Amino acid sequence: MRVPLLLLIVGVSEVFSGHFLQYYHTVVSVPGRGLPEYTSVGYVDGIEIRQYSSDSRRVVPVAPWMERVEPEYWERETQISRGHEALSLNSARSEMRYLNQSGGFHSFQWMYGCELRDDGSARGYAQLGYDGKDFIILDLEQSIFIPLTDQAKVTAQKLNTLTEHVGVKVKDYLENGCIGWLKKYTEYGKEELERRVRPEVKVLDQNVDGVSKLHCQVYGFYPRDVDVKWQKNGIDVPTYEAKHVFPNSDGTYQIRVTVEVPAEDREGHSCHVDHASLDQTLTVKWEPQSSSNTLWIVIGVLAGVIAIAAAGFIIWRKSSGMKTNYAQTSTSDKDGSSTSSNT
């Protein structure tokens, strides 16, 4: 049997390598059904580390390694978060009044964070979202807020003219305080955050009415950031499906990237994977027979498993005298009366 995949090591990895810290403060106009009026959640490298809500009114650890932080930290951050809650609620209500939105469900979100790359470079970002859409963004170079919609112009102007110089303070936090906390958090969770797991890659194809879908399945990798693309003879091939990264139960991730090509035009296609665990880009070539053979092997294995399970079930059913039809079953209550139901 031919080797199903041909693996080559080419190129240089360009995937983000470092750590990032993110915060999301969210206000909703209609709380309920488990959704508090105000929530604040912190993430490091996409992993939730802490949370606060208007229901609990306490900052609590989420990631296990955050429990190593000193107790004073939680009390201090709780007091700060209560202040952020009051400010966020007031800002959201003011925005709703300005937009003449006295009722209905509306959301107001303040998002900010920073990242520190392995080469020592750092950057930050801050922006406001309203009803799930971009609203205002902070220009870090000028320390001013830029409106992203016509409705946001007045709010941006107010922020830029406040005597407290909000933009300057936020910029200072992102470039100093945020980076400082990111370093502390990554030290606490070093064992988890700095692990590197190489991805496994498989290339399969699916032929339908003369059109071939080439699937590049990348799985079992960590950290989450990955770049997967198709090329034909060294030239990028555009993909028309969204690239979604999904988590696995073991803490790793997976992604599938698909392109559609004429069935007779598959030759020369290859999948290129860029990840922090790789020193160089990993390339997996599509091969005319091996890809379809791999698919049939998978189908054959599944069919064999199903056949064995079915045979085992039949044997068990015969040995236990189990009936093939379903009869009414009855249950009795305390008074001795019974009710019947069809299963």
GROMACS .gro file of C-alpha atoms in nm:
model
  343
    1MET     CA    1   0.000   0.000   0.000
    2ARG     CA    2   0.131   0.344  -0.092
    3VAL     CA    3   0.219   0.601   0.172
    4PRO     CA    4  -0.104   0.806   0.205
    5LEU     CA    5   0.061   1.143   0.266
    6LEU     CA    6   0.381   1.307   0.152
    7LEU     CA    7   0.517   1.546   0.417
    8LEU     CA    8   0.764   1.818   0.331
    9ILE     CA    9   0.922   2.083   0.550
   10VAL     CA   10   0.956   2.416   0.371
   11GLY     CA   11   0.932   2.787   0.443
   12VAL     CA   12   0.951   2.978   0.770
   13SER     CA   13   0.681   3.002   1.037
   14GLU     CA   14   0.502   3.340   1.051
   15VAL     CA   15   0.231   3.260   1.306
   16PHE     CA   16   0.205   3.485   1.610
   17SER     CA   17   0.449   3.369   1.876
   18GLY     CA   18   0.403   3.521   2.219
   19HIS     CA   19   0.123   3.589   2.471
   20PHE     CA   20  -0.177   3.821   2.486
   21LEU     CA   21  -0.410   3.951   2.756
   22GLN     CA   22  -0.770   4.055   2.681
   23TYR     CA   23  -1.059   4.199   2.883
   24TYR     CA   24  -1.427   4.224   2.790
   25HIS     CA   25  -1.664   4.443   2.995
   26THR     CA   26  -2.024   4.393   2.884
   27VAL     CA   27  -2.347   4.570   2.980
   28VAL     CA   28  -2.691   4.454   2.867
   29SER     CA   29  -3.009   4.658   2.895
   30VAL     CA   30  -3.226   4.354   2.973
   31PRO     CA   31  -3.057   4.108   3.210
   32GLY     CA   32  -3.200   3.767   3.286
   33ARG     CA   33  -3.187   3.399   3.196
   34GLY     CA   34  -2.838   3.369   3.339
   35LEU     CA   35  -2.714   3.688   3.173
   36PRO     CA   36  -2.613   3.950   3.435
   37GLU     CA   37  -2.652   4.321   3.372
   38TYR     CA   38  -2.274   4.359   3.384
   39THR     CA   39  -1.992   4.110   3.330
   40SER     CA   40  -1.616   4.140   3.312
   41VAL     CA   41  -1.404   3.854   3.182
   42GLY     CA   42  -1.025   3.829   3.143
   43TYR     CA   43  -0.838   3.599   2.903
   44VAL     CA   44  -0.474   3.504   2.856
   45ASP     CA   45  -0.395   3.343   2.520
   46GLY     CA   46  -0.767   3.284   2.473
   47ILE     CA   47  -0.801   3.098   2.804
   48GLU     CA   48  -1.046   3.247   3.054
   49ILE     CA   49  -0.856   3.331   3.372
   50ARG     CA   50  -1.098   3.540   3.581
   51GLN     CA   51  -1.451   3.677   3.586
   52TYR     CA   52  -1.674   3.927   3.764
   53SER     CA   53  -2.047   3.993   3.734
   54SER     CA   54  -2.308   4.224   3.881
   55ASP     CA   55  -2.466   3.911   4.034
   56SER     CA   56  -2.162   3.787   4.227
   57ARG     CA   57  -1.987   4.124   4.269
   58ARG     CA   58  -1.661   3.937   4.325
   59VAL     CA   59  -1.363   3.872   4.099
   60VAL     CA   60  -1.301   3.498   4.104
   61PRO     CA   61  -1.039   3.274   3.938
   62VAL     CA   62  -1.138   3.052   3.646
   63ALA     CA   63  -0.812   2.899   3.523
   64PRO     CA   64  -0.678   2.661   3.794
   65TRP     CA   65  -0.333   2.820   3.792
   66MET     CA   66  -0.482   3.160   3.880
   67GLU     CA   67  -0.545   3.025   4.229
   68ARG     CA   68  -0.172   3.072   4.289
   69VAL     CA   69  -0.222   3.450   4.291
   70GLU     CA   70  -0.199   3.609   4.635
   71PRO     CA   71  -0.534   3.663   4.822
   72GLU     CA   72  -0.483   4.041   4.831
   73TYR     CA   73  -0.508   4.045   4.453
   74TRP     CA   74  -0.869   3.922   4.450
   75GLU     CA   75  -0.986   4.178   4.705
   76ARG     CA   76  -0.812   4.464   4.524
   77GLU     CA   77  -0.944   4.357   4.181
   78THR     CA   78  -1.295   4.318   4.324
   79GLN     CA   79  -1.297   4.680   4.439
   80ILE     CA   80  -1.164   4.797   4.101
   81SER     CA   81  -1.424   4.589   3.915
   82ARG     CA   82  -1.706   4.737   4.119
   83GLY     CA   83  -1.590   5.079   4.009
   84HIS     CA   84  -1.575   4.963   3.646
   85GLU     CA   85  -1.928   4.825   3.684
   86ALA     CA   86  -2.071   5.160   3.798
   87LEU     CA   87  -1.887   5.347   3.522
   88SER     CA   88  -1.991   5.102   3.251
   89LEU     CA   89  -2.357   5.103   3.353
   90ASN     CA   90  -2.364   5.482   3.354
   91SER     CA   91  -2.194   5.502   3.012
   92ALA     CA   92  -2.429   5.247   2.857
   93ARG     CA   93  -2.740   5.424   2.986
   94SER     CA   94  -2.611   5.760   2.864
   95GLU     CA   95  -2.549   5.614   2.519
   96MET     CA   96  -2.899   5.467   2.506
   97ARG     CA   97  -3.054   5.801   2.600
   98TYR     CA   98  -2.853   5.978   2.331
   99LEU     CA   99  -2.966   5.723   2.070
  100ASN     CA  100  -3.330   5.745   2.190
  101GLN     CA  101  -3.332   5.375   2.280
  102SER     CA  102  -3.536   5.363   2.598
  103GLY     CA  103  -3.642   4.999   2.562
  104GLY     CA  104  -3.552   4.666   2.409
  105PHE     CA  105  -3.235   4.462   2.432
  106HIS     CA  106  -2.909   4.651   2.376
  107SER     CA  107  -2.549   4.569   2.458
  108PHE     CA  108  -2.251   4.790   2.531
  109GLN     CA  109  -1.903   4.637   2.532
  110TRP     CA  110  -1.561   4.774   2.619
  111MET     CA  111  -1.282   4.556   2.479
  112TYR     CA  112  -0.910   4.608   2.533
  113GLY     CA  113  -0.589   4.412   2.560
  114CYS     CA  114  -0.220   4.383   2.487
  115GLU     CA  115   0.019   4.130   2.340
  116LEU     CA  116   0.386   4.060   2.400
  117ARG     CA  117   0.575   3.879   2.126
  118ASP     CA  118   0.870   3.650   2.182
  119ASP     CA  119   1.095   3.906   2.009
  120GLY     CA  120   1.013   4.160   2.283
  121SER     CA  121   0.780   4.379   2.076
  122ALA     CA  122   0.444   4.474   2.224
  123ARG     CA  123   0.120   4.639   2.119
  124GLY     CA  124  -0.222   4.714   2.261
  125TYR     CA  125  -0.574   4.789   2.145
  126ALA     CA  126  -0.897   4.930   2.287
  127GLN     CA  127  -1.239   4.969   2.133
  128LEU     CA  128  -1.607   5.007   2.212
  129GLY     CA  129  -1.885   4.797   2.066
  130TYR     CA  130  -2.256   4.872   2.064
  131ASP     CA  131  -2.524   4.612   1.986
  132GLY     CA  132  -2.257   4.373   1.861
  133LYS     CA  133  -2.104   4.618   1.613
  134ASP     CA  134  -1.780   4.820   1.615
  135PHE     CA  135  -1.851   5.165   1.758
  136ILE     CA  136  -1.534   5.349   1.864
  137ILE     CA  137  -1.165   5.258   1.848
  138LEU     CA  138  -0.864   5.412   2.023
  139ASP     CA  139  -0.584   5.543   1.800
  140LEU     CA  140  -0.282   5.463   2.018
  141GLU     CA  141  -0.041   5.682   1.825
  142GLN     CA  142  -0.250   5.994   1.877
  143SER     CA  143  -0.423   5.883   2.200
  144ILE     CA  144  -0.762   5.983   2.060
  145PHE     CA  145  -1.086   5.792   2.006
  146ILE     CA  146  -1.204   5.744   1.647
  147PRO     CA  147  -1.577   5.698   1.573
  148LEU     CA  148  -1.659   5.407   1.343
  149THR     CA  149  -2.022   5.504   1.281
  150ASP     CA  150  -2.208   5.833   1.251
  151GLN     CA  151  -2.390   5.756   1.577
  152ALA     CA  152  -2.056   5.730   1.758
  153LYS     CA  153  -1.927   6.077   1.663
  154VAL     CA  154  -2.071   6.261   1.962
  155THR     CA  155  -1.949   6.000   2.211
  156ALA     CA  156  -1.599   6.000   2.062
  157GLN     CA  157  -1.589   6.379   2.079
  158LYS     CA  158  -1.691   6.373   2.445
  159LEU     CA  159  -1.417   6.121   2.529
  160ASN     CA  160  -1.154   6.326   2.348
  161THR     CA  161  -1.247   6.653   2.521
  162LEU     CA  162  -1.262   6.524   2.878
  163THR     CA  163  -1.012   6.695   3.106
  164GLU     CA  164  -0.898   6.355   3.238
  165HIS     CA  165  -0.736   6.277   2.897
  166VAL     CA  166  -0.895   5.932   2.882
  167GLY     CA  167  -0.707   5.832   2.567
  168VAL     CA  168  -0.369   5.911   2.722
  169LYS     CA  169  -0.450   5.712   3.037
  170VAL     CA  170  -0.574   5.411   2.843
  171LYS     CA  171  -0.266   5.417   2.622
  172ASP     CA  172  -0.038   5.430   2.926
  173TYR     CA  173  -0.217   5.131   3.080
  174LEU     CA  174  -0.199   4.924   2.761
  175GLU     CA  175   0.170   4.991   2.709
  176ASN     CA  176   0.277   4.951   3.071
  177GLY     CA  177   0.026   4.815   3.322
  178CYS     CA  178  -0.131   4.564   3.084
  179ILE     CA  179   0.208   4.426   2.974
  180GLY     CA  180   0.318   4.403   3.337
  181TRP     CA  181   0.013   4.197   3.433
  182LEU     CA  182   0.050   3.980   3.124
  183LYS     CA  183   0.401   3.888   3.233
  184LYS     CA  184   0.277   3.796   3.582
  185TYR     CA  185  -0.013   3.587   3.452
  186THR     CA  186   0.203   3.396   3.206
  187GLU     CA  187   0.449   3.319   3.484
  188TYR     CA  188   0.169   3.174   3.698
  189GLY     CA  189   0.043   2.963   3.408
  190LYS     CA  190   0.378   2.900   3.245
  191GLU     CA  191   0.343   2.522   3.233
  192GLU     CA  192   0.009   2.543   3.054
  193LEU     CA  193   0.061   2.853   2.838
  194GLU     CA  194   0.405   2.778   2.699
  195ARG     CA  195   0.350   2.419   2.594
  196ARG     CA  196   0.374   2.345   2.224
  197VAL     CA  197   0.193   2.055   2.056
  198ARG     CA  198   0.265   1.984   1.689
  199PRO     CA  199  -0.037   1.947   1.461
  200GLU     CA  200  -0.131   1.631   1.277
  201VAL     CA  201  -0.234   1.690   0.915
  202LYS     CA  202  -0.442   1.484   0.674
  203VAL     CA  203  -0.547   1.566   0.319
  204LEU     CA  204  -0.862   1.407   0.174
  205ASP     CA  205  -1.077   1.475  -0.128
  206GLN     CA  206  -1.445   1.441  -0.201
  207ASN     CA  207  -1.577   1.424  -0.559
  208VAL     CA  208  -1.929   1.541  -0.643
  209ASP     CA  209  -2.052   1.588  -1.002
  210GLY     CA  210  -1.706   1.651  -1.143
  211VAL     CA  211  -1.610   1.897  -0.868
  212SER     CA  212  -1.351   1.795  -0.609
  213LYS     CA  213  -1.345   1.931  -0.255
  214LEU     CA  214  -0.995   1.911  -0.111
  215HIS     CA  215  -1.003   1.898   0.269
  216CYS     CA  216  -0.701   1.979   0.484
  217GLN     CA  217  -0.770   1.852   0.835
  218VAL     CA  218  -0.531   1.991   1.097
  219TYR     CA  219  -0.581   1.866   1.452
  220GLY     CA  220  -0.427   1.815   1.795
  221PHE     CA  221  -0.227   2.141   1.802
  222TYR     CA  222  -0.157   2.397   2.075
  223PRO     CA  223  -0.152   2.698   2.106
  224ARG     CA  224  -0.464   2.801   1.916
  225ASP     CA  225  -0.314   3.034   1.654
  226VAL     CA  226  -0.255   2.856   1.325
  227ASP     CA  227  -0.237   2.948   0.959
  228VAL     CA  228  -0.363   2.692   0.707
  229LYS     CA  229  -0.379   2.756   0.333
  230TRP     CA  230  -0.394   2.572   0.002
  231GLN     CA  231  -0.154   2.623  -0.284
  232LYS     CA  232  -0.127   2.492  -0.637
  233ASN     CA  233   0.227   2.470  -0.770
  234GLY     CA  234   0.338   2.728  -0.512
  235ILE     CA  235   0.055   2.978  -0.578
  236ASP     CA  236  -0.209   3.048  -0.311
  237VAL     CA  237  -0.557   2.911  -0.380
  238PRO     CA  238  -0.846   3.114  -0.228
  239THR     CA  239  -1.083   2.935   0.009
  240TYR     CA  240  -1.451   3.026   0.018
  241GLU     CA  241  -1.536   2.869   0.352
  242ALA     CA  242  -1.478   3.044   0.684
  243LYS     CA  243  -1.178   2.914   0.875
  244HIS     CA  244  -1.301   2.820   1.221
  245VAL     CA  245  -1.074   2.679   1.491
  246PHE     CA  246  -1.252   2.439   1.727
  247PRO     CA  247  -1.136   2.313   2.068
  248ASN     CA  248  -1.075   1.946   2.147
  249SER     CA  249  -1.160   1.782   2.479
  250ASP     CA  250  -0.788   1.743   2.563
  251GLY     CA  251  -0.720   2.117   2.543
  252THR     CA  252  -0.579   2.114   2.187
  253TYR     CA  253  -0.745   2.256   1.875
  254GLN     CA  254  -0.848   2.153   1.526
  255ILE     CA  255  -0.936   2.321   1.196
  256ARG     CA  256  -1.043   2.211   0.850
  257VAL     CA  257  -0.975   2.419   0.539
  258THR     CA  258  -1.144   2.325   0.213
  259VAL     CA  259  -1.110   2.435  -0.150
  260GLU     CA  260  -1.318   2.338  -0.452
  261VAL     CA  261  -1.141   2.254  -0.779
  262PRO     CA  262  -1.237   2.066  -1.097
  263ALA     CA  263  -1.181   1.694  -1.047
  264GLU     CA  264  -0.928   1.687  -1.330
  265ASP     CA  265  -0.735   1.981  -1.182
  266ARG     CA  266  -0.629   1.838  -0.843
  267GLU     CA  267  -0.270   1.766  -0.938
  268GLY     CA  268  -0.018   2.005  -0.782
  269HIS     CA  269  -0.232   2.107  -0.482
  270SER     CA  270  -0.079   2.109  -0.136
  271CYS     CA  271  -0.184   2.220   0.212
  272HIS     CA  272   0.052   2.448   0.408
  273VAL     CA  273   0.036   2.467   0.788
  274ASP     CA  274   0.209   2.737   0.993
  275HIS     CA  275   0.214   2.696   1.373
  276ALA     CA  276   0.424   2.804   1.672
  277SER     CA  277   0.526   2.443   1.739
  278LEU     CA  278   0.689   2.420   1.396
  279ASP     CA  279   1.031   2.556   1.307
  280GLN     CA  280   0.922   2.569   0.945
  281THR     CA  281   0.599   2.548   0.750
  282LEU     CA  282   0.458   2.197   0.720
  283THR     CA  283   0.340   2.105   0.370
  284VAL     CA  284   0.118   1.808   0.287
  285LYS     CA  285   0.076   1.726  -0.083
  286TRP     CA  286  -0.240   1.586  -0.231
  287GLU     CA  287  -0.171   1.262  -0.416
  288PRO     CA  288  -0.400   1.122  -0.689
  289GLN     CA  289  -0.482   0.788  -0.528
  290SER     CA  290  -0.366   0.808  -0.170
  291SER     CA  291  -0.619   1.068  -0.061
  292SER     CA  292  -0.919   0.871  -0.185
  293ASN     CA  293  -0.764   0.550  -0.054
  294THR     CA  294  -0.734   0.709   0.289
  295LEU     CA  295  -1.099   0.807   0.279
  296TRP     CA  296  -1.205   0.453   0.184
  297ILE     CA  297  -0.982   0.312   0.458
  298VAL     CA  298  -1.162   0.530   0.714
  299ILE     CA  299  -1.501   0.425   0.575
  300GLY     CA  300  -1.393   0.059   0.579
  301VAL     CA  301  -1.279   0.076   0.940
  302LEU     CA  302  -1.605   0.241   1.046
  303ALA     CA  303  -1.807  -0.021   0.855
  304GLY     CA  304  -1.609  -0.298   1.025
  305VAL     CA  305  -1.671  -0.149   1.369
  306ILE     CA  306  -2.043  -0.118   1.297
  307ALA     CA  307  -2.059  -0.477   1.169
  308ILE     CA  308  -1.884  -0.613   1.478
  309ALA     CA  309  -2.109  -0.409   1.707
  310ALA     CA  310  -2.420  -0.529   1.523
  311ALA     CA  311  -2.308  -0.894   1.546
  312GLY     CA  312  -2.238  -0.856   1.915
  313PHE     CA  313  -2.580  -0.701   1.971
  314ILE     CA  314  -2.756  -0.989   1.791
  315ILE     CA  315  -2.566  -1.247   1.997
  316TRP     CA  316  -2.646  -1.063   2.319
  317ARG     CA  317  -3.014  -1.032   2.222
  318LYS     CA  318  -3.044  -1.406   2.150
  319SER     CA  319  -2.866  -1.507   2.468
  320SER     CA  320  -3.079  -1.279   2.685
  321GLY     CA  321  -3.409  -1.375   2.522
  322MET     CA  322  -3.482  -1.011   2.443
  323LYS     CA  323  -3.805  -0.956   2.245
  324THR     CA  324  -3.793  -0.766   1.920
  325ASN     CA  325  -4.129  -0.589   1.966
  326TYR     CA  326  -4.215  -0.325   2.221
  327ALA     CA  327  -4.505  -0.389   2.461
  328GLN     CA  328  -4.684  -0.158   2.699
  329THR     CA  329  -4.517  -0.107   3.033
  330SER     CA  330  -4.701  -0.022   3.353
  331THR     CA  331  -4.604   0.159   3.669
  332SER     CA  332  -4.794   0.151   3.998
  333ASP     CA  333  -4.840   0.440   4.238
  334LYS     CA  334  -4.880   0.422   4.615
  335ASP     CA  335  -5.255   0.364   4.590
  336GLY     CA  336  -5.207   0.050   4.385
  337SER     CA  337  -5.348   0.213   4.069
  338SER     CA  338  -5.151   0.177   3.751
  339THR     CA  339  -5.087   0.377   3.436
  340SER     CA  340  -4.966   0.248   3.105
  341SER     CA  341  -4.757   0.412   2.836
  342ASN     CA  342  -4.606   0.321   2.502
  343THR     CA  343  -4.227   0.331   2.500
   0.00000   0.00000   0.00000
